[in-house]
Amino acid sequence: MNSPSSFIVTIDGPAASGKSSVSREVAKKLGWSWVSTGAFYRGLAYIAHAKGADLSSEDSVVKIAQSPDWAVRMTPEETCVFMGSQDVTSEIGKEEVGSLASKISSFPKVRAALLDAQRQCAVGVTGLVAEGRDCGTVVFPKAQVKIFLTARAEDRAARRATEQGHDLEHIVREQQKRDAQDANRKAAPLQAPADAHVIDTTELSFIEVVEKVEDFIVSARQG
Ligand code: DC
């Protein structure tokens, strides 16, 4: 599943646990590629909504997932989403889009439709740091290093509220709903892979979390 020469690190965890910023920084320091698999679900939800598709219909969403009308591209700073030639990356970060993404991500056929493109991110690269909900369990089950990040729910919500200028209670409610939805769905639910290193980031600084992840990578490369 991993391409022969690529080293894969997966970082999974609930909403706003710091996965994106930590995984991006680790990839940057190593000079490796980075992908947010959530961008695939967010991009698809945004585009399906923009095209007026029925988001409660699994087949309608799969049809859009398989259409050539959209694309995802990795860059060191962002996992970019294009609707045709239009870059819609700046539109997909909002909690409202996260919530739509969570809804469509419960459809097994939607997940299957995105899997190949997610795995392609590891092809032809020296290393890949992939973050999401099922990167270590489903997308890259043979990843050399698997991390699962957790943090106190209130701290995660505070992080998003500050980023997005929403009030804290609204974000706490939305995130709780999304985490419950992601953890309780039948297809590839949010869960720590059995062989993952679990890091609780609540009492740690950003740099400390990055360093812990780097230490696990160094050990795996030596071993
Ligand atoms: O990580 P994020 O907030 O960008 O993800 C948005 C939603 O996409 C998340 O609530 C559930 C879904 N998702 C998923 O089901 N599997 C992934 N690997 C990544 C995201």
Short mmCIF file of C-alpha atoms and ligand atoms in Angstrom, two decimals, residues 12-16 19-20 36-42 92 95 97-103 105-106 111 118 131-135 139 160 178-179 181-182 185 187-188, ligand 1:
data_model
loop_
_atom_site.label_atom_id
_atom_site.label_comp_id
_atom_site.label_asym_id
_atom_site.label_seq_id
_atom_site.Cartn_x
_atom_site.Cartn_y
_atom_site.Cartn_z
CA ASP A 12 -5.33 11.20 13.29
CA GLY A 13 -7.56 12.78 15.91
CA PRO A 14 -10.77 14.68 16.60
CA ALA A 15 -11.68 18.15 15.34
CA ALA A 16 -9.22 20.93 16.21
CA LYS A 19 -3.49 17.67 13.60
CA SER A 20 -3.17 20.09 10.70
CA SER A 36 -4.96 16.90 5.01
CA THR A 37 -7.41 14.14 4.09
CA GLY A 38 -10.16 16.25 5.66
CA ALA A 39 -9.73 18.63 2.69
CA PHE A 40 -11.06 15.88 0.41
CA TYR A 41 -14.27 15.60 2.48
CA ARG A 42 -14.55 19.36 2.98
CA ILE A 92 -13.62 25.07 2.99
CA GLU A 95 -17.03 24.93 10.75
CA VAL A 97 -18.31 23.12 5.82
CA GLY A 98 -16.70 20.80 8.41
CA SER A 99 -20.14 19.83 9.57
CA LEU A 100 -21.33 19.06 5.99
CA ALA A 101 -18.07 17.14 5.42
CA SER A 102 -18.73 15.06 8.53
CA LYS A 103 -22.22 14.21 7.24
CA SER A 105 -18.12 11.19 5.28
CA SER A 106 -20.44 8.68 6.92
CA ARG A 111 -15.23 7.15 1.47
CA GLN A 118 -5.74 9.92 -0.93
CA GLU A 131 -3.64 13.72 8.77
CA GLY A 132 -7.32 12.92 9.25
CA ARG A 133 -9.56 10.44 11.04
CA ASP A 134 -8.74 7.10 9.40
CA CYS A 135 -5.26 7.64 7.94
CA VAL A 139 -5.86 4.93 4.18
CA ARG A 160 -11.35 27.07 16.62
CA ARG A 178 -19.16 16.39 14.62
CA ASP A 179 -16.88 14.30 16.86
CA GLN A 181 -20.83 11.67 14.31
CA ASP A 182 -17.26 10.84 13.21
CA ARG A 185 -20.31 6.05 12.13
CA ALA A 187 -17.52 3.23 8.02
CA ALA A 188 -13.97 3.99 9.17
O1 DC B 1 -10.10 17.21 9.78
P1 DC B 1 -11.22 18.05 9.24
O2 DC B 1 -11.88 18.86 10.32
O3 DC B 1 -10.79 18.90 8.09
O4 DC B 1 -12.31 17.00 8.66
C1 DC B 1 -13.60 17.39 8.26
C2 DC B 1 -14.52 16.18 8.30
O5 DC B 1 -14.15 15.25 7.27
C3 DC B 1 -14.51 15.38 9.59
O6 DC B 1 -15.45 15.87 10.55
C4 DC B 1 -14.84 13.98 9.15
C5 DC B 1 -14.31 13.90 7.73
N1 DC B 1 -13.04 13.19 7.63
C6 DC B 1 -13.10 11.82 7.60
O7 DC B 1 -14.18 11.25 7.73
N2 DC B 1 -11.97 11.10 7.42
C7 DC B 1 -10.77 11.69 7.30
N3 DC B 1 -9.67 10.96 7.13
C8 DC B 1 -10.68 13.11 7.38
C9 DC B 1 -11.84 13.83 7.56
#
